[in-house]
Amino acid sequence: MKRQRRNEYTRIRADTGQHHRILAAGLLLGVLAFVPISVRLYNLMVTNYDYYANLALRNQTRTTQVTPDRGLIYDRNMNILACNQSVENVYLDPHELKQSRADLQAIAVKLGTLLDLDPEWICEQGEDTTKRYKQIAARIDEQTASQIRDYINENEISGIHLEPNAKRYYPYGTLASQVIGFTNASNTGSEGIEASYNSFLEGNPGKVITTKGNNEMDMPFSYEKYVSSGQGCSVILTLDTTVQACLEKQMENAIARYDVQNGAFGIVMSVKTGEILAMATMGNYDPNDYAKILDKENALQLEQMRLSYLMHPENSQSYIDGKKSYQDALTQARLKQWRNRCISDGYEPGSTFKVLTMAAALDCGAIDLETRFHCSGAEQIPGRSQRLHCWRSTGHGAEQTPQALQNSCNLAFAHIALKLGGERFYDYISRFGVLEKTGVDLAGESKGVFFDKALVTDTDKWGTASLTSGSFGQTFKITPLQLLRAISSVVNGGTLMEPYIVSEVIDAQGTTVLKQEPTAVRRVISEETSKTMCELIASVVTEGTAKNASVAGFSIGGKTGTSEKIDVFDENGQRVQDKIVSFVGIAPMEDPEYIVLVALDTPSRKTGIYISGGVMAAPTVGAVMADILPYLGVAHNYTQEDAAGRLVVVEDLSGLSADQAQKLLKQQGLSWEMVGSGETVKGQIPAAGQSVSGNSQVLLYLDEVPENRMTEVPDFVGMTRQQASDAAGSLGLYILVAGNPDTSANVTVTAQSVPAKSQTQVGTTIRLEFADTQTKD
């Protein structure tokens, strides 16, 4: 009995122990099972809390970016060059359209017509319920937006939405387009100032945060948070729209007159401060429609390419190849018209560079004003494999330093360079900033291509050839702005300045954020050398190859240049005969303030006009100077020789006695002729308010008022001064002489302000531009 109870007790204990072991094992397994879950929860709730919290927030909220107002761009006189225009984006809400049972087909047809879109594509967007909002058009104008709004209201349509936006607008169109640049579809600056100062102009975007449910649907209980955008800063340029317009106008006239094939470029700058008042590349583009090719000939060629590939089956190789060629050509055409050649493209400066060579030689004492040279037209200089030719094949004969510059004599400058030597030549070139970028505050600046120092210092190899050719601006390339900065240092007292085009950046409250001041880089030549060079540069216009740049009442100086494109070849591998003609003008020479460069790329030989900087670029710069100097406040200083180019406004002489009228005319520097025997002036030719040249004669009618008569304007082009004067006088017309003041047979009319064969009133003054068309350099 006792033994039986003991066995039962032992069995019960064994069962209990086994039960406990099973329970413990289960508990252990349960704990082990929860470990990964705990680790996962810890990972989700602690370690990666921020990540998953942000992910949840993104899934539950919708963030709409609010585009900030971009800052404005002003010229120096606070004229607006770039601003913002109100536009709207068009969205469809597929869910709303479906719920309201809108006639999507009719909507697509109407919107397709207003927005110039494919109705079928609009239908696809409206049926796509995977998204709450589908944008179908961006930045439409207010007129189109108003038509869409009227359509919505008239038909009580739900599901079409318009959202306010802003688009960049350029009030002056093509003016200074390469300088200002444009913004792309994202409202980000892509070229010019818009790109260079984008970080200031773009501002800080705002946002609207709202809750959302499935398929971007709004939730019934939601919140909205608004973060306001920060308006961009505005940029004030040194550019002057009036000066810019004058520069572009005269460049356009020159392109038309000389049939220039590859456009032109030009700059107007302050020699003392480095402020850029105008900078232009022709042909240009309209930043309001920056993708459009403005050059009509180029646009026509592109359209022909497009139509050509469209004639082939869409998937054919001819179609694919033709389309690619068209797209490549279109891209290149756009890049070309956007390019600012004044800072991005190097070119051979030609004889304009002689200013720097002479300044260096005078400054270091390699030559003086009495150094003698002899030009026979060609010379074999030791160290050169080829004979060196001067532009004047018959030679200039005996010359001294002033005549070398006035005549732009290549042989004289080759010898000046040899006297200067390779070491000093290269040292001065470096100091003039030719080997470095100018530092102008515009994107895309190049520094040109100049030969290594060894090429002008190692006379055993190519040193002599490079040194002599380099002295008159050949065998290397620099940018137009590099040249202008260097020559400015020659005439401003000898200091190299850093050019700049932005004077100030201001925030939305008008507080100055950035202020630019004139920056002197280094002294290049002495003040004495600078003064001497000013006298020599002025003599190039009064006595040398640049007489065509003369402007009555102003002392103009400058240097002509004609350079060949030695690295450009035609389809047959032959070097082209194309030339770039240029002129750098400075005024007023008694105290230089402004410098102007104009270069014309490839004037046509078909015009019959001799291709040279003196014939084509010099009168263009002269015309720019005549336009801008009075505007910029430079006072006229007429000499006796300037009478034919001095403009006088005729007073109203009616009712005055003959003696009073004569006295007033004499004070104005005008002569007179009496018609009739009365004592009181009844009428006059020219009429009161008309402008005439300073040596003109006024007809005073003492008996009766002269009748108004019309006459046909003759074609003055090609006439000498005397011939033009006689032709005008016989018809009762007056002429105002502009350009070359010489009266020699070589100086003839190249342009007239009133078209030939048009009708004009007797007594009208016609501005005639005179130029020596035989000037070679």
PDB file of C-alpha atoms in Angstrom, residues 22 40 97 125 225 264 298 304 383 425 460 497 569 600 665 706 726 743 757:
ATOM      1  CA  ILE A  22       6.803  22.437 -21.326  1.00  0.00           C
ATOM      2  CA  ARG A  40      11.400  45.900 -35.421  1.00  0.00           C
ATOM      3  CA  LEU A  97     -15.088  65.986 -63.776  1.00  0.00           C
ATOM      4  CA  GLN A 125      -5.624  63.768 -68.906  1.00  0.00           C
ATOM      5  CA  LYS A 225      -0.512  75.623 -43.349  1.00  0.00           C
ATOM      6  CA  ALA A 264      28.479  92.494 -85.287  1.00  0.00           C
ATOM      7  CA  ASN A 298      18.403  81.224 -90.804  1.00  0.00           C
ATOM      8  CA  GLN A 304      13.069  73.995 -95.094  1.00  0.00           C
ATOM      9  CA  GLY A 383      63.926  85.550 -88.308  1.00  0.00           C
ATOM     10  CA  PHE A 425      56.480  92.802 -74.975  1.00  0.00           C
ATOM     11  CA  ASP A 460      65.919  80.682 -82.587  1.00  0.00           C
ATOM     12  CA  MET A 497      40.213  98.830 -64.289  1.00  0.00           C
ATOM     13  CA  PHE A 569      38.342  77.266 -93.878  1.00  0.00           C
ATOM     14  CA  LEU A 600      31.594  94.065 -88.194  1.00  0.00           C
ATOM     15  CA  LEU A 665      21.236 135.371 -87.678  1.00  0.00           C
ATOM     16  CA  PRO A 706       6.748 132.135 -99.381  1.00  0.00           C
ATOM     17  CA  ASP A 726      25.419 122.233-105.357  1.00  0.00           C
ATOM     18  CA  THR A 743      36.772 118.054 -99.064  1.00  0.00           C
ATOM     19  CA  LYS A 757      13.512 110.139-104.694  1.00  0.00           C
TER      20      LYS A 757
END
